[in-house]
Amino acid sequence: MMSTPVPDNGSAHHHHVTPLRRMKARSREESHRTATPLELFFDLCFVVAVAQAGVQLVHAVAENHAATGVAGYLYVFFGVWWAWMNFTWFASAYDCDDVPYRIATLIQIAGVLVYAAGVPRAFVDNDWTVAVVGYLVMRVALTAQWLRAAASEPSGPARRTAVRYAVGLVLCQAAWVALLSAPEGSRRWLFLIVIVGELLVPVVAERDHQTAWHPHHIVERYGLFTLIVLGETMHAATTAVQSALDEHGDLGELLPIAMGGLLIVFAAWWVYFAIPAHERLVSNRQAIPWGYGHLLIFASAAAVGAGLEVAVEEAVGQAHVSTTAASAAVTIPAATFFMTVWLLHARHFKHGIAQQMTLPVGALAVLACTFAGHWAVFAAGLAAGATVAVGVTLAARPPRPAVAG
């Protein structure tokens, strides 16, 4: 143990862990607030579930079941993203980094690994039993965290908000469990209602009191998860190219896809991190739409990797889809990523019509490349790279004061 008293605000992440400390809200003005090693470990475990969803999407699209594949992917991905988001915002407000907190986080990690194991069944057979058990494990731990936060708050709005979160989590989780006994045909439609209920929990819980999430910390957490998902995309694409080379050895077919994929992912990284997003997150009014919108950013970033795998399989004759369909599996998620980044934060920092239109036009250019045959992915990579180049050039020009923004 340390010889000096450990501060109550959880700032001693790099020292010995304290057995127990009061879980009180952290300060939004805290300086140098960064992601902790535990949060990074948490993210890496969650990407296991993201990868599972991606694998199932590849199988579905390659077998020419794109519509059911995309629907299944979005359902499964919602569960992963929502569990990640709930943990992230709670940690930003109440991370006290003592032993009970770490154990609760471990339980949530165990839950997501069970959920990941249930992804193939949920995807292929619409059997959500294993996935819901994993989710139940996660939510029990998170509910305990909110009740602990409530217990440490004096009576008042902060305590009411924590209790509302706990009640909301329990109600939504009960709905997940009830879905298991619903008729199979109606399960996905009923799940849409549960999703709406889940999304309403933070809105209702924080209606008269905003939890003490930290803007810099939140933006860094989202940025790190985006990085990890983009890394998973590169891993998936590289593995696909490697196995295709081992089996078919046709580098000429695969090199344009590999190069185009690399350019798309690098452009995605560049575009996402070009903007100081934390400057906009001043309250829940901006933060909730921004946080929720990242479902599309994370899902599309991971789907690019799945699309690249499909494109590789099609190039070597292993996929039962047309070249155009395989190309669309890359260009549609890539264009979605660029448009969503523009909608969520890039447009708030652009000056003049040329800067404003760079990302939307770039997204359309990437989409247009779908029809470029076997060169589609490479062309999309060039379009993504050109979008970045134009954006950088325009940003470097001094603003003209006479032109209205």
Coordinates of C-alpha atoms in Angstrom, one line a residue:
M1 CA 0.0 0.0 0.0
M2 CA 1.0 3.6 -0.5
S3 CA 2.3 5.6 2.4
T4 CA 0.3 8.7 1.4
P5 CA -3.5 8.8 1.4
V6 CA -5.0 7.8 -2.0
P7 CA -7.2 10.6 -3.4
D8 CA -10.9 9.9 -3.7
N9 CA -11.3 10.9 -7.4
G10 CA -9.7 7.8 -8.9
S11 CA -6.7 9.7 -10.3
A12 CA -4.1 7.1 -9.0
H13 CA -4.4 4.8 -11.9
H14 CA -0.7 4.2 -12.2
H15 CA -0.1 3.4 -8.5
H16 CA -1.1 0.4 -6.4
V17 CA -4.8 -0.4 -6.6
T18 CA -6.8 0.5 -3.5
P19 CA -9.0 -2.3 -2.1
L20 CA -12.0 0.1 -1.6
R21 CA -12.7 3.7 -2.2
R22 CA -15.8 5.8 -2.2
M23 CA -17.3 5.9 -5.7
K24 CA -18.1 9.6 -6.2
A25 CA -18.6 11.5 -9.4
R26 CA -15.4 12.7 -11.0
S27 CA -14.8 16.3 -12.0
R28 CA -15.5 17.3 -15.6
E29 CA -12.8 19.9 -15.3
E30 CA -10.1 17.2 -14.4
S31 CA -7.0 17.9 -16.4
H32 CA -5.0 15.2 -18.3
R33 CA -7.9 12.8 -18.1
T34 CA -7.0 9.8 -20.4
A35 CA -8.1 6.3 -21.0
T36 CA -6.8 3.7 -18.4
P37 CA -5.1 0.4 -19.2
L38 CA -8.3 -1.3 -17.9
E39 CA -10.4 0.6 -20.5
L40 CA -8.0 -0.4 -23.3
F41 CA -8.1 -4.0 -22.2
F42 CA -11.9 -3.8 -22.1
D43 CA -12.0 -2.5 -25.7
L44 CA -9.7 -5.2 -27.0
C45 CA -12.0 -7.9 -25.5
F46 CA -15.0 -6.2 -27.1
V47 CA -13.4 -6.3 -30.5
V48 CA -13.5 -10.1 -30.3
A49 CA -17.3 -9.8 -30.6
V50 CA -17.0 -7.3 -33.4
A51 CA -14.7 -9.7 -35.3
Q52 CA -17.3 -12.5 -34.8
A53 CA -20.0 -10.3 -36.3
G54 CA -17.7 -9.5 -39.2
V55 CA -17.1 -13.2 -39.9
Q56 CA -20.8 -13.9 -40.1
L57 CA -21.3 -10.9 -42.4
V58 CA -18.6 -12.2 -44.8
H59 CA -20.3 -15.6 -45.0
A60 CA -23.8 -14.1 -45.6
V61 CA -22.7 -11.7 -48.3
A62 CA -20.4 -14.2 -50.0
E63 CA -23.3 -16.7 -50.2
N64 CA -25.5 -14.0 -51.8
H65 CA -27.6 -13.4 -48.7
A66 CA -26.7 -9.7 -48.3
A67 CA -30.0 -8.4 -47.0
T68 CA -30.4 -10.9 -44.2
G69 CA -26.6 -10.7 -43.5
V70 CA -26.7 -6.9 -43.1
A71 CA -29.8 -7.1 -40.9
G72 CA -28.3 -9.8 -38.7
Y73 CA -25.0 -7.9 -38.5
L74 CA -26.7 -4.6 -37.4
Y75 CA -28.7 -6.5 -34.7
V76 CA -25.6 -8.2 -33.3
F77 CA -23.5 -5.1 -33.6
F78 CA -26.0 -3.1 -31.7
G79 CA -25.6 -5.3 -28.7
V80 CA -21.8 -5.0 -28.7
W81 CA -21.8 -1.3 -29.3
W82 CA -24.5 -0.5 -26.7
A83 CA -22.7 -2.6 -23.9
W84 CA -19.4 -0.8 -24.8
M85 CA -21.1 2.6 -24.7
N86 CA -22.9 2.0 -21.4
F87 CA -19.6 1.1 -19.8
T88 CA -17.7 3.9 -21.4
W89 CA -20.0 6.7 -20.2
F90 CA -20.3 5.3 -16.7
A91 CA -16.5 5.0 -16.4
S92 CA -16.1 8.6 -17.6
A93 CA -18.3 9.8 -14.7
Y94 CA -17.5 7.3 -11.9
D95 CA -14.3 5.3 -12.5
C96 CA -12.8 4.9 -9.0
D97 CA -10.4 2.1 -10.0
D98 CA -10.6 0.1 -6.8
V99 CA -10.9 -3.7 -6.5
P100 CA -14.8 -3.9 -6.7
Y101 CA -14.7 -1.7 -9.8
R102 CA -12.1 -3.8 -11.5
I103 CA -14.0 -7.0 -10.7
A104 CA -17.3 -5.5 -12.0
T105 CA -15.4 -4.7 -15.2
L106 CA -14.0 -8.2 -15.4
I107 CA -17.5 -9.6 -15.2
Q108 CA -18.6 -7.3 -18.0
I109 CA -15.6 -8.5 -20.1
A110 CA -16.7 -12.1 -19.4
G111 CA -20.2 -11.2 -20.4
V112 CA -19.1 -9.9 -23.8
L113 CA -17.0 -12.9 -24.5
V114 CA -20.1 -15.1 -23.9
Y115 CA -22.0 -12.8 -26.1
A116 CA -19.3 -13.1 -28.8
A117 CA -19.6 -16.9 -28.5
G118 CA -23.4 -16.6 -29.1
V119 CA -23.0 -14.4 -32.2
P120 CA -22.9 -17.2 -34.8
R121 CA -26.1 -18.8 -33.5
A122 CA -27.9 -15.4 -33.2
F123 CA -26.8 -14.6 -36.8
V124 CA -27.5 -17.9 -38.6
D125 CA -30.3 -19.5 -36.6
N126 CA -31.9 -16.5 -34.9
D127 CA -31.1 -18.3 -31.7
W128 CA -30.2 -15.6 -29.1
T129 CA -30.0 -17.7 -26.0
V130 CA -26.2 -17.7 -25.6
A131 CA -26.0 -14.0 -26.6
V132 CA -28.7 -13.0 -24.1
V133 CA -27.0 -14.9 -21.3
G134 CA -23.8 -13.0 -22.1
Y135 CA -25.7 -9.8 -22.1
L136 CA -27.3 -10.6 -18.8
V137 CA -23.9 -11.1 -17.2
M138 CA -22.8 -7.7 -18.5
R139 CA -25.9 -5.9 -17.4
V140 CA -25.9 -7.4 -13.8
A141 CA -22.4 -6.0 -13.3
L142 CA -23.3 -2.6 -14.7
T143 CA -26.5 -2.4 -12.7
A144 CA -24.4 -3.1 -9.6
Q145 CA -22.1 -0.2 -10.6
W146 CA -25.0 2.2 -10.9
L147 CA -26.5 1.1 -7.5
R148 CA -23.0 1.6 -6.0
A149 CA -22.8 5.1 -7.5
A150 CA -26.3 5.8 -6.2
A151 CA -25.4 4.6 -2.7
S152 CA -22.4 7.0 -2.6
E153 CA -24.3 10.0 -3.7
P154 CA -26.2 12.1 -1.2
S155 CA -30.0 12.3 -1.8
G156 CA -30.7 14.6 -4.8
P157 CA -30.6 14.7 -8.6
A158 CA -27.3 12.7 -9.0
R159 CA -28.7 9.9 -6.9
R160 CA -32.0 9.8 -8.7
T161 CA -30.2 9.7 -12.0
A162 CA -28.1 6.7 -10.9
V163 CA -31.2 4.9 -9.6
R164 CA -33.0 5.6 -12.9
Y165 CA -30.1 4.1 -14.8
A166 CA -30.2 0.9 -12.7
V167 CA -34.0 0.5 -13.1
G168 CA -33.8 1.2 -16.8
L169 CA -31.0 -1.5 -17.2
V170 CA -33.1 -4.1 -15.3
L171 CA -36.3 -3.4 -17.3
C172 CA -34.4 -3.6 -20.7
Q173 CA -32.6 -6.7 -19.7
A174 CA -35.9 -8.3 -18.6
A175 CA -37.2 -7.5 -22.1
W176 CA -34.1 -9.2 -23.7
V177 CA -34.9 -12.3 -21.7
A178 CA -38.6 -12.2 -22.5
L179 CA -37.7 -12.0 -26.2
L180 CA -36.3 -15.5 -26.0
S181 CA -39.8 -16.9 -25.5
A182 CA -41.3 -14.8 -28.3
P183 CA -42.3 -16.5 -31.5
E184 CA -39.2 -16.7 -33.8
G185 CA -40.8 -14.9 -36.7
S186 CA -41.7 -11.8 -34.5
R187 CA -38.4 -11.8 -32.5
R188 CA -36.5 -9.2 -34.7
W189 CA -39.4 -6.8 -34.9
L190 CA -39.9 -7.0 -31.1
F191 CA -36.2 -6.4 -30.7
L192 CA -36.5 -3.1 -32.5
I193 CA -38.9 -2.0 -29.7
V194 CA -36.3 -3.1 -27.1
I195 CA -33.6 -1.1 -28.9
V196 CA -35.7 2.0 -28.7
G197 CA -36.2 1.4 -25.0
E198 CA -32.5 0.9 -24.5
L199 CA -31.7 4.2 -26.3
L200 CA -34.2 6.1 -24.1
V201 CA -32.7 5.0 -20.8
P202 CA -29.9 7.7 -20.8
V203 CA -32.3 10.3 -22.1
V204 CA -34.8 9.7 -19.3
A205 CA -32.2 9.0 -16.6
E206 CA -30.3 12.3 -17.3
R207 CA -33.3 14.5 -18.0
D208 CA -32.8 16.7 -14.9
H209 CA -29.2 15.9 -14.0
Q210 CA -26.2 15.3 -16.3
T211 CA -23.7 12.7 -15.2
A212 CA -20.1 14.0 -14.8
W213 CA -18.7 12.5 -18.1
H214 CA -15.5 14.1 -19.2
P215 CA -15.5 15.5 -22.8
H216 CA -11.8 14.9 -23.5
H217 CA -12.0 11.4 -22.0
I218 CA -15.1 10.5 -24.0
V219 CA -13.7 11.7 -27.3
E220 CA -10.4 9.8 -26.6
R221 CA -12.4 6.6 -25.7
Y222 CA -14.4 6.8 -28.9
G223 CA -11.3 7.5 -30.9
L224 CA -9.4 4.5 -29.4
F225 CA -12.3 2.2 -30.2
T226 CA -12.4 3.5 -33.8
L227 CA -8.7 2.8 -34.0
I228 CA -9.1 -0.7 -32.7
V229 CA -12.0 -1.5 -35.1
L230 CA -9.9 -0.1 -38.1
G231 CA -7.0 -2.3 -36.9
E232 CA -9.4 -5.3 -36.8
T233 CA -10.5 -4.4 -40.4
M234 CA -6.8 -4.4 -41.6
H235 CA -6.3 -7.8 -39.8
A236 CA -9.3 -9.3 -41.5
A237 CA -8.3 -8.1 -44.9
T238 CA -4.7 -9.2 -44.6
T239 CA -5.7 -12.7 -43.4
A240 CA -8.1 -12.9 -46.4
V241 CA -5.4 -11.9 -48.9
Q242 CA -2.9 -14.3 -47.3
S243 CA -5.2 -17.3 -47.4
A244 CA -6.2 -16.5 -51.0
L245 CA -2.5 -16.2 -52.0
D246 CA -1.8 -19.6 -50.3
E247 CA -4.6 -21.3 -52.2
H248 CA -4.5 -19.5 -55.6
G249 CA -1.3 -17.5 -55.8
D250 CA -2.7 -14.8 -58.1
L251 CA -1.1 -11.6 -56.8
G252 CA -2.3 -9.6 -59.8
E253 CA -6.0 -10.1 -58.8
L254 CA -5.4 -9.4 -55.1
L255 CA -2.9 -6.5 -55.1
P256 CA -5.4 -3.8 -56.3
I257 CA -7.8 -4.9 -53.5
A258 CA -5.1 -4.9 -50.8
M259 CA -3.9 -1.5 -51.9
G260 CA -7.4 0.0 -52.2
G261 CA -8.3 -1.4 -48.8
L262 CA -5.2 0.1 -47.2
L263 CA -6.0 3.5 -48.8
I264 CA -9.6 3.4 -47.6
V265 CA -8.7 2.5 -44.0
F266 CA -5.9 5.1 -43.9
A267 CA -8.3 7.8 -45.2
A268 CA -10.9 6.7 -42.7
W269 CA -8.3 7.2 -39.9
W270 CA -7.2 10.6 -41.3
V271 CA -10.8 11.9 -41.6
Y272 CA -11.9 10.8 -38.2
F273 CA -9.0 12.3 -36.3
A274 CA -8.8 15.6 -38.3
I275 CA -11.3 17.3 -36.0
P276 CA -11.1 18.3 -32.3
A277 CA -14.5 16.7 -31.5
H278 CA -14.3 17.4 -27.7
E279 CA -14.8 21.1 -28.4
R280 CA -18.4 20.4 -29.4
L281 CA -19.4 18.1 -26.5
V282 CA -20.5 20.7 -24.0
S283 CA -23.7 19.0 -22.8
N284 CA -25.9 16.0 -23.4
R285 CA -27.7 17.9 -26.1
Q286 CA -24.6 17.5 -28.3
A287 CA -23.1 14.4 -26.7
I288 CA -26.1 11.9 -26.9
P289 CA -26.6 12.3 -30.7
W290 CA -22.8 12.2 -31.2
G291 CA -22.4 9.1 -29.0
Y292 CA -25.4 7.3 -30.6
G293 CA -24.3 8.2 -34.2
H294 CA -21.1 6.3 -33.6
L295 CA -23.0 3.1 -34.0
L296 CA -22.8 3.7 -37.7
I297 CA -19.1 4.7 -37.6
F298 CA -18.1 1.6 -35.7
A299 CA -20.3 -0.7 -37.7
S300 CA -19.3 0.7 -41.1
A301 CA -15.6 0.6 -40.1
A302 CA -15.8 -3.1 -39.2
A303 CA -18.0 -3.8 -42.3
V304 CA -15.2 -2.4 -44.6
G305 CA -13.0 -5.3 -43.4
A306 CA -15.8 -7.8 -44.1
G307 CA -16.3 -6.3 -47.5
L308 CA -12.6 -6.6 -48.3
E309 CA -12.8 -10.3 -47.4
V310 CA -15.8 -10.7 -49.8
A311 CA -13.9 -8.8 -52.6
V312 CA -10.9 -11.1 -52.1
E313 CA -13.1 -14.2 -52.2
E314 CA -14.9 -13.0 -55.3
A315 CA -11.6 -12.2 -57.1
V316 CA -10.4 -15.8 -56.7
G317 CA -13.7 -17.3 -57.5
Q318 CA -14.8 -18.4 -54.1
A319 CA -17.8 -16.1 -53.5
H320 CA -21.2 -16.7 -55.1
V321 CA -21.8 -13.0 -55.9
S322 CA -21.1 -10.7 -58.8
T323 CA -18.0 -8.4 -58.9
T324 CA -20.3 -5.4 -58.5
A325 CA -21.9 -6.9 -55.4
A326 CA -18.5 -7.7 -53.9
S327 CA -17.3 -4.2 -54.6
A328 CA -20.4 -2.7 -53.0
A329 CA -19.6 -4.7 -49.8
V330 CA -16.6 -2.4 -49.6
T331 CA -17.8 0.9 -51.1
I332 CA -21.1 1.2 -49.2
P333 CA -19.7 0.9 -45.7
A334 CA -16.7 3.1 -46.6
A335 CA -19.1 5.8 -48.0
T336 CA -21.3 5.4 -44.9
F337 CA -18.2 6.0 -42.6
F338 CA -17.2 9.2 -44.4
M339 CA -20.8 10.6 -44.4
T340 CA -21.4 9.8 -40.8
V341 CA -18.1 11.4 -39.7
W342 CA -19.1 14.5 -41.7
L343 CA -22.6 14.5 -40.1
L344 CA -21.5 13.9 -36.5
H345 CA -18.6 16.4 -36.2
A346 CA -16.6 17.4 -39.3
R347 CA -19.3 19.7 -40.7
H348 CA -19.2 21.8 -37.5
F349 CA -15.6 22.7 -38.1
K350 CA -15.7 23.5 -41.8
H351 CA -15.7 27.0 -43.4
G352 CA -17.2 27.7 -46.8
I353 CA -19.0 25.5 -49.2
A354 CA -15.9 23.9 -50.7
Q355 CA -14.8 22.6 -47.3
Q356 CA -18.3 21.5 -46.3
M357 CA -18.8 19.5 -49.5
T358 CA -15.4 17.7 -49.5
L359 CA -16.5 14.7 -47.4
P360 CA -20.0 14.3 -48.9
V361 CA -18.7 14.5 -52.5
G362 CA -15.8 12.1 -51.5
A363 CA -18.4 9.6 -50.1
L364 CA -20.3 9.8 -53.4
A365 CA -17.1 9.3 -55.4
V366 CA -16.3 6.2 -53.3
L367 CA -19.9 4.9 -54.0
A368 CA -19.5 5.5 -57.8
C369 CA -16.4 3.3 -57.8
T370 CA -18.7 0.3 -57.2
F371 CA -19.2 -0.1 -60.9
A372 CA -15.5 -0.1 -61.9
G373 CA -15.3 -3.9 -62.2
H374 CA -12.2 -5.6 -60.7
W375 CA -10.6 -2.2 -60.1
A376 CA -13.5 -1.0 -57.9
V377 CA -11.8 -1.3 -54.5
F378 CA -8.5 0.2 -55.8
A379 CA -10.5 3.1 -57.4
A380 CA -12.4 3.6 -54.2
G381 CA -9.1 3.8 -52.3
L382 CA -7.9 6.5 -54.7
A383 CA -11.2 8.4 -54.3
A384 CA -10.8 8.2 -50.5
G385 CA -7.2 9.4 -50.7
A386 CA -8.2 12.2 -53.1
T387 CA -10.9 13.3 -50.6
V388 CA -8.2 13.6 -47.8
A389 CA -5.8 15.5 -50.2
V390 CA -8.6 18.0 -51.1
G391 CA -9.6 18.4 -47.5
V392 CA -6.0 19.1 -46.4
T393 CA -5.4 21.5 -49.2
L394 CA -8.6 23.5 -48.5
A395 CA -7.9 23.5 -44.7
A396 CA -4.4 25.0 -45.4
R397 CA -5.8 27.9 -47.3
P398 CA -6.3 31.1 -45.3
P399 CA -10.1 31.8 -44.8
R400 CA -11.5 34.7 -46.8
P401 CA -13.4 36.9 -44.3
A402 CA -15.7 38.3 -47.0
V403 CA -17.3 34.9 -47.7
A404 CA -20.0 33.8 -45.3
G405 CA -19.5 30.4 -43.6

